[in-house]
mmCIF file of C-alpha atoms in Angstrom:
data_model
loop_
_atom_site.group_PDB
_atom_site.id
_atom_site.type_symbol
_atom_site.label_atom_id
_atom_site.label_comp_id
_atom_site.label_asym_id
_atom_site.label_seq_id
_atom_site.Cartn_x
_atom_site.Cartn_y
_atom_site.Cartn_z
ATOM 1 C CA UNK A 26 14.444 161.830 215.570
ATOM 2 C CA UNK A 27 10.765 160.942 215.511
ATOM 3 C CA UNK A 28 8.127 162.358 217.815
ATOM 4 C CA UNK A 29 10.669 163.669 220.312
ATOM 5 C CA UNK A 30 12.360 165.605 217.513
ATOM 6 C CA UNK A 31 9.010 167.025 216.409
ATOM 7 C CA UNK A 32 8.204 168.151 219.932
ATOM 8 C CA UNK A 33 11.593 169.841 220.274
ATOM 9 C CA UNK A 34 11.309 171.667 216.939
ATOM 10 C CA UNK A 35 7.853 172.782 217.954
ATOM 11 C CA UNK A 36 9.310 174.213 221.204
ATOM 12 C CA UNK A 37 12.187 175.933 219.380
ATOM 13 C CA UNK A 38 9.827 177.513 216.825
ATOM 14 C CA UNK A 39 6.974 178.245 219.190
ATOM 15 C CA UNK A 40 7.351 182.008 218.601
ATOM 16 C CA UNK A 41 7.513 181.472 214.863
ATOM 17 C CA UNK A 42 4.478 179.323 214.035
ATOM 18 C CA UNK A 43 5.623 176.106 215.741
ATOM 19 C CA UNK A 44 6.151 172.778 214.010
ATOM 20 C CA UNK A 45 3.820 170.041 212.965
ATOM 21 C CA UNK A 46 5.020 167.123 210.837
ATOM 22 C CA UNK A 47 1.750 166.954 208.849
ATOM 23 C CA UNK A 48 1.871 170.653 207.974
ATOM 24 C CA UNK A 49 5.557 170.211 207.173
ATOM 25 C CA UNK A 50 4.763 167.532 204.671
ATOM 26 C CA UNK A 51 2.604 169.972 202.742
ATOM 27 C CA UNK A 52 5.175 172.720 202.973
ATOM 28 C CA UNK A 53 7.837 170.250 201.718
ATOM 29 C CA UNK A 54 6.024 169.440 198.501
ATOM 30 C CA UNK A 55 4.774 173.013 197.961
ATOM 31 C CA UNK A 56 7.916 174.973 198.789
ATOM 32 C CA UNK A 57 10.997 173.099 199.924
ATOM 33 C CA UNK A 58 11.291 170.571 197.104
ATOM 34 C CA UNK A 59 12.860 172.885 194.504
ATOM 35 C CA UNK A 60 12.956 170.878 191.243
ATOM 36 C CA UNK A 61 11.809 173.322 188.640
ATOM 37 C CA UNK A 62 12.801 176.756 187.313
ATOM 38 C CA UNK A 63 9.271 178.174 186.758
ATOM 39 C CA UNK A 64 7.805 177.496 190.215
ATOM 40 C CA UNK A 65 8.613 176.178 193.661
ATOM 41 C CA UNK A 66 7.520 172.777 194.850
ATOM 42 C CA UNK A 67 6.476 169.710 192.880
ATOM 43 C CA UNK A 68 3.328 171.081 191.228
ATOM 44 C CA UNK A 69 1.123 168.297 192.668
ATOM 45 C CA UNK A 70 -2.571 168.139 192.190
ATOM 46 C CA UNK A 71 -4.952 169.766 194.742
ATOM 47 C CA UNK A 72 -6.322 166.306 195.569
ATOM 48 C CA UNK A 73 -2.929 164.833 196.443
ATOM 49 C CA UNK A 74 -1.977 167.922 198.517
ATOM 50 C CA UNK A 75 -5.308 167.756 200.255
ATOM 51 C CA UNK A 76 -4.548 164.123 201.139
ATOM 52 C CA UNK A 77 -1.593 165.366 203.211
ATOM 53 C CA UNK A 78 -3.888 167.377 205.361
ATOM 54 C CA UNK A 79 -4.716 164.658 207.956
ATOM 55 C CA UNK A 80 -6.040 166.909 210.675
ATOM 56 C CA UNK A 81 -9.238 168.555 209.458
ATOM 57 C CA UNK A 82 -12.441 169.980 210.828
ATOM 58 C CA UNK A 83 -15.445 171.708 209.359
ATOM 59 C CA UNK A 84 -13.523 174.892 208.731
ATOM 60 C CA UNK A 85 -10.397 173.256 207.252
ATOM 61 C CA UNK A 86 -9.363 174.672 203.861
ATOM 62 C CA UNK A 87 -6.635 174.375 201.351
ATOM 63 C CA UNK A 88 -6.035 177.215 198.896
ATOM 64 C CA UNK A 89 -9.430 178.672 200.013
ATOM 65 C CA UNK A 90 -11.259 175.482 199.090
ATOM 66 C CA UNK A 91 -13.048 173.555 201.896
ATOM 67 C CA UNK A 92 -11.622 170.113 202.549
ATOM 68 C CA UNK A 93 -14.084 167.182 202.437
ATOM 69 C CA UNK A 94 -15.055 165.409 205.611
ATOM 70 C CA UNK A 95 -12.995 162.279 204.673
ATOM 71 C CA UNK A 96 -9.775 161.986 202.821
ATOM 72 C CA UNK A 97 -9.587 160.503 199.331
ATOM 73 C CA UNK A 98 -9.798 156.675 199.162
ATOM 74 C CA UNK A 99 -6.170 156.373 197.938
ATOM 75 C CA UNK A 100 -5.091 158.479 200.920
ATOM 76 C CA UNK A 101 -7.174 156.340 203.284
ATOM 77 C CA UNK A 102 -5.354 153.247 201.943
ATOM 78 C CA UNK A 103 -1.981 154.911 202.456
ATOM 79 C CA UNK A 104 -2.818 156.042 205.957
ATOM 80 C CA UNK A 105 -3.956 152.586 206.953
ATOM 81 C CA UNK A 106 -0.876 151.013 205.325
ATOM 82 C CA UNK A 107 1.271 153.337 207.379
ATOM 83 C CA UNK A 108 -0.378 152.222 210.608
ATOM 84 C CA UNK A 109 -0.160 148.544 209.650
ATOM 85 C CA UNK A 110 3.589 148.688 208.927
ATOM 86 C CA UNK A 111 4.320 151.065 211.793
ATOM 87 C CA UNK A 112 3.568 148.805 214.735
ATOM 88 C CA UNK A 113 4.611 145.606 213.020
ATOM 89 C CA UNK A 114 8.124 146.880 212.260
ATOM 90 C CA UNK A 115 8.442 148.517 215.669
ATOM 91 C CA UNK A 116 7.577 145.118 217.187
ATOM 92 C CA UNK A 117 10.389 143.607 215.090
ATOM 93 C CA UNK A 118 12.848 146.349 216.137
ATOM 94 C CA UNK A 119 11.855 145.936 219.761
ATOM 95 C CA UNK A 120 12.609 142.208 219.621
ATOM 96 C CA UNK A 121 15.933 142.777 217.916
ATOM 97 C CA UNK A 122 16.941 145.409 220.445
ATOM 98 C CA UNK A 123 15.933 143.154 223.339
ATOM 99 C CA UNK A 124 13.397 145.632 224.654
ATOM 100 C CA UNK A 125 10.547 143.095 224.444
ATOM 101 C CA UNK A 126 10.377 139.294 224.226
ATOM 102 C CA UNK A 127 8.434 136.738 222.287
ATOM 103 C CA UNK A 128 7.039 135.370 225.581
ATOM 104 C CA UNK A 129 5.528 138.802 226.303
ATOM 105 C CA UNK A 130 4.079 139.081 222.734
ATOM 106 C CA UNK A 131 2.495 135.568 222.971
ATOM 107 C CA UNK A 132 0.141 136.958 225.617
ATOM 108 C CA UNK A 133 -1.311 139.495 223.216
ATOM 109 C CA UNK A 134 -4.420 138.834 221.149
ATOM 110 C CA UNK A 135 -2.602 140.363 218.119
ATOM 111 C CA UNK A 136 0.210 137.827 218.245
ATOM 112 C CA UNK A 137 -2.218 134.961 218.750
ATOM 113 C CA UNK A 138 -4.306 136.076 215.750
ATOM 114 C CA UNK A 139 -1.151 136.294 213.635
ATOM 115 C CA UNK A 140 -0.179 132.696 214.651
ATOM 116 C CA UNK A 141 -3.617 131.507 213.742
ATOM 117 C CA UNK A 142 -3.494 133.346 210.433
ATOM 118 C CA UNK A 143 -0.158 131.742 209.669
ATOM 119 C CA UNK A 144 -1.678 128.356 210.542
ATOM 120 C CA UNK A 145 1.069 127.495 213.011
ATOM 121 C CA UNK A 146 0.703 124.760 215.653
ATOM 122 C CA UNK A 147 0.709 125.829 219.321
ATOM 123 C CA UNK A 148 3.996 123.988 219.832
ATOM 124 C CA UNK A 149 5.858 126.353 217.442
ATOM 125 C CA UNK A 150 9.063 127.870 218.735
ATOM 126 C CA UNK A 151 8.275 131.509 217.689
ATOM 127 C CA UNK A 152 11.761 132.695 218.663
ATOM 128 C CA UNK A 153 13.123 130.803 215.583
ATOM 129 C CA UNK A 154 10.664 132.363 213.100
ATOM 130 C CA UNK A 155 10.321 135.983 214.304
ATOM 131 C CA UNK A 156 10.768 137.450 210.699
ATOM 132 C CA UNK A 157 8.034 135.159 209.428
ATOM 133 C CA UNK A 158 5.663 136.157 212.248
ATOM 134 C CA UNK A 159 6.220 139.861 211.433
ATOM 135 C CA UNK A 160 5.375 139.198 207.807
ATOM 136 C CA UNK A 161 2.341 137.133 208.941
ATOM 137 C CA UNK A 162 1.147 139.907 211.120
ATOM 138 C CA UNK A 163 1.273 142.396 208.222
ATOM 139 C CA UNK A 164 -0.377 139.962 205.816
ATOM 140 C CA UNK A 165 -3.139 139.332 208.420
ATOM 141 C CA UNK A 166 -3.921 143.014 208.723
ATOM 142 C CA UNK A 167 -3.872 143.624 204.970
ATOM 143 C CA UNK A 168 -6.276 140.724 204.426
ATOM 144 C CA UNK A 169 -8.490 142.073 207.171
ATOM 145 C CA UNK A 170 -8.423 145.553 205.750
ATOM 146 C CA UNK A 171 -9.313 144.338 202.213
ATOM 147 C CA UNK A 172 -12.227 142.173 203.455
ATOM 148 C CA UNK A 173 -13.572 144.754 205.939
ATOM 149 C CA UNK A 174 -13.248 147.718 203.512
ATOM 150 C CA UNK A 175 -14.997 145.677 200.793
ATOM 151 C CA UNK A 176 -17.928 144.983 203.152
ATOM 152 C CA UNK A 177 -18.043 148.660 204.237
ATOM 153 C CA UNK A 178 -18.103 149.715 200.587
ATOM 154 C CA UNK A 179 -21.072 147.474 199.812
ATOM 155 C CA UNK A 180 -22.882 148.415 203.016
ATOM 156 C CA UNK A 181 -22.455 152.133 202.411
ATOM 157 C CA UNK A 182 -24.336 152.009 199.159
ATOM 158 C CA UNK A 183 -22.251 154.767 197.568
ATOM 159 C CA UNK A 184 -21.977 154.931 193.759
ATOM 160 C CA UNK A 185 -18.776 156.836 193.306
ATOM 161 C CA UNK A 186 -15.422 157.483 194.927
ATOM 162 C CA UNK A 187 -16.440 161.161 195.564
ATOM 163 C CA UNK A 188 -19.370 159.952 197.657
ATOM 164 C CA UNK A 189 -16.937 158.384 200.092
ATOM 165 C CA UNK A 190 -15.673 161.818 200.928
ATOM 166 C CA UNK A 191 -18.970 162.780 202.615
ATOM 167 C CA UNK A 192 -19.221 159.688 204.841
ATOM 168 C CA UNK A 193 -19.030 160.149 208.637
ATOM 169 C CA UNK A 194 -16.131 157.694 208.928
ATOM 170 C CA UNK A 195 -13.274 156.601 206.639
ATOM 171 C CA UNK A 196 -14.327 153.740 204.348
ATOM 172 C CA UNK A 197 -10.960 151.994 204.513
ATOM 173 C CA UNK A 198 -10.688 150.479 207.928
ATOM 174 C CA UNK A 199 -9.695 147.320 209.855
ATOM 175 C CA UNK A 200 -12.435 145.248 211.404
ATOM 176 C CA UNK A 201 -13.375 146.046 214.986
ATOM 177 C CA UNK A 202 -11.700 142.911 216.305
ATOM 178 C CA UNK A 203 -8.500 143.576 214.400
ATOM 179 C CA UNK A 204 -8.517 147.264 215.390
ATOM 180 C CA UNK A 205 -8.914 146.305 219.084
ATOM 181 C CA UNK A 206 -6.049 143.903 218.842
ATOM 182 C CA UNK A 207 -3.774 146.500 217.278
ATOM 183 C CA UNK A 208 -4.708 148.998 219.991
ATOM 184 C CA UNK A 209 -3.651 146.345 222.570
ATOM 185 C CA UNK A 210 -0.331 145.931 220.745
ATOM 186 C CA UNK A 211 -0.008 149.764 220.654
ATOM 187 C CA UNK A 212 -0.497 150.102 224.414
ATOM 188 C CA UNK A 213 2.076 147.271 224.915
ATOM 189 C CA UNK A 214 4.631 148.913 222.768
ATOM 190 C CA UNK A 215 4.249 152.237 224.548
ATOM 191 C CA UNK A 216 4.598 150.635 227.994
ATOM 192 C CA UNK A 217 7.431 148.233 227.184
ATOM 193 C CA UNK A 218 9.328 149.925 224.320
ATOM 194 C CA UNK A 219 8.627 153.535 223.542
ATOM 195 C CA UNK A 220 8.929 154.569 227.168
ATOM 196 C CA UNK A 221 11.714 152.175 227.994
ATOM 197 C CA UNK A 222 14.594 153.757 229.855
ATOM 198 C CA UNK A 223 17.095 152.978 227.076
ATOM 199 C CA UNK A 224 14.820 154.542 224.438
ATOM 200 C CA UNK A 225 14.098 157.640 226.559
ATOM 201 C CA UNK A 226 17.833 158.049 227.195
ATOM 202 C CA UNK A 227 18.628 157.874 223.481
ATOM 203 C CA UNK A 228 15.744 160.243 222.661
ATOM 204 C CA UNK A 229 16.970 162.735 225.302
ATOM 205 C CA UNK A 230 20.470 162.680 223.718
ATOM 206 C CA UNK A 231 19.130 163.083 220.224
ATOM 207 C CA UNK A 232 16.993 166.044 221.224
ATOM 208 C CA UNK A 233 19.934 167.707 222.945
ATOM 209 C CA UNK A 234 22.047 167.339 219.844
ATOM 210 C CA UNK A 235 19.328 168.728 217.607
ATOM 211 C CA UNK A 236 18.629 171.654 219.878
ATOM 212 C CA UNK A 237 22.281 172.592 220.026
ATOM 213 C CA UNK A 238 22.585 172.211 216.246
ATOM 214 C CA UNK A 239 19.570 174.486 215.820
ATOM 215 C CA UNK A 240 21.061 177.106 218.167
ATOM 216 C CA UNK A 241 24.380 176.910 216.248
ATOM 217 C CA UNK A 242 22.727 177.629 212.904
ATOM 218 C CA UNK A 243 20.809 180.559 214.389
ATOM 219 C CA UNK A 244 24.127 182.051 215.390
ATOM 220 C CA UNK A 245 25.969 180.974 212.234
ATOM 221 C CA UNK A 246 23.414 181.104 209.365
ATOM 222 C CA UNK A 247 26.171 181.103 206.749
ATOM 223 C CA UNK A 248 26.778 177.457 207.581
ATOM 224 C CA UNK A 249 23.339 176.280 206.563
ATOM 225 C CA UNK A 250 22.800 174.865 203.050
ATOM 226 C CA UNK A 251 22.686 177.347 200.119
ATOM 227 C CA UNK A 252 18.912 176.867 199.474
ATOM 228 C CA UNK A 253 18.117 177.477 203.134
ATOM 229 C CA UNK A 254 20.341 180.586 203.120
ATOM 230 C CA UNK A 255 18.132 182.017 200.329
ATOM 231 C CA UNK A 256 15.014 181.159 202.338
ATOM 232 C CA UNK A 257 16.223 183.196 205.288
ATOM 233 C CA UNK A 258 15.445 186.388 203.406
ATOM 234 C CA UNK A 259 12.046 185.037 202.283
ATOM 235 C CA UNK A 260 10.652 183.468 205.463
ATOM 236 C CA UNK A 261 13.014 184.601 208.278
ATOM 237 C CA UNK A 262 15.916 183.033 210.107
ATOM 238 C CA UNK A 263 14.106 180.755 212.525
ATOM 239 C CA UNK A 264 11.650 179.204 210.067
ATOM 240 C CA UNK A 265 14.424 178.682 207.533
ATOM 241 C CA UNK A 266 16.694 176.963 210.065
ATOM 242 C CA UNK A 267 13.739 174.863 211.326
ATOM 243 C CA UNK A 268 12.978 173.717 207.748
ATOM 244 C CA UNK A 269 16.693 172.992 207.098
ATOM 245 C CA UNK A 270 16.948 170.677 210.135
ATOM 246 C CA UNK A 271 13.588 169.058 209.467
ATOM 247 C CA UNK A 272 14.722 167.995 206.013
ATOM 248 C CA UNK A 273 17.756 166.158 207.481
ATOM 249 C CA UNK A 274 17.978 162.474 208.066
ATOM 250 C CA UNK A 275 18.976 161.412 211.664
ATOM 251 C CA UNK A 276 22.448 160.361 210.357
ATOM 252 C CA UNK A 277 23.024 163.646 208.530
ATOM 253 C CA UNK A 278 21.914 165.656 211.557
ATOM 254 C CA UNK A 279 24.442 163.803 213.695
ATOM 255 C CA UNK A 280 27.157 164.401 211.106
ATOM 256 C CA UNK A 281 26.324 168.093 211.039
ATOM 257 C CA UNK A 282 26.310 168.237 214.836
ATOM 258 C CA UNK A 283 29.812 166.526 214.941
ATOM 259 C CA UNK A 284 31.109 168.945 212.246
ATOM 260 C CA UNK A 285 29.815 172.209 213.716
ATOM 261 C CA UNK A 286 28.994 171.772 217.370
#
C-alpha cells in the first residue's frame, strides 16, 4: 500500500528494528528469496547489492566494506528511470481517476515542455491525446537525461566507471531546467492528488486492513506461509510477520484480510 503501508509497518515494528523499504529490498534478495538449496537469497554480486543501498553516508558499509560516495552508474540510470516513470504514470493515473485535469496540467512548465517536445500546435485538444502526452513526457525526460549525462561525463574528465563513484554528485542526472520542471510537477501532484481526500480515505482504509492483518498473524502464527513460519524461529515473530506482509501484493493482502480477519 505504498508509502502509507511502509509508515504503518514501521510503526508496527518500531520495537523490532522498524521498517524501511530500501533496507527491505536488500533483505529480500539476501534472505527472503529462497531459490537455492545451498544458501539463502539470490547470491547477487556485492556491487548489485550495494546499489540497493540508496541512503548512504561516510560511515555506510555493506559486509564490512565501505560504500562509495556515489552509486554505480547502472544503478544511477535505474534510479533516474524510476523517478522519470513514477511521476509520469502518476500523472496518467490522476487524470484517469479524475483527481486532476488537463487544464490544470497545461499551466505547468513540465506539460508545456512536453508539448513542445512533441511538436504539437498550441491549438491541440490535449484531452484527446493524453496517452500520447504521457509518452511524450517520458521521452522528453529520457532525451534530456541522455544529453545532460553525456555532457556531465565529458565535463567531469573521468577515465573510468569506477572514478564516477568518487564524484560529489551523481553523474546521471536531468538538466537543471528539466529537474526544476519535474519538481513543480511533484509539488502539484502532492497538493492535488497524493493528499486528495479520496486518496487519503483509501490509504486510511488500506492501512487499517494491513494493521489488523498484522495483528491477526501475531495472534495466529500458524496461518502465515510455511517459509515465514520457519523464519519465526530464526528471526522472531514480529520480524517474520512483517516480512511476510511486506512480500504481499496489495491484492493478495486484501484477499488474506478477507479470509482471516
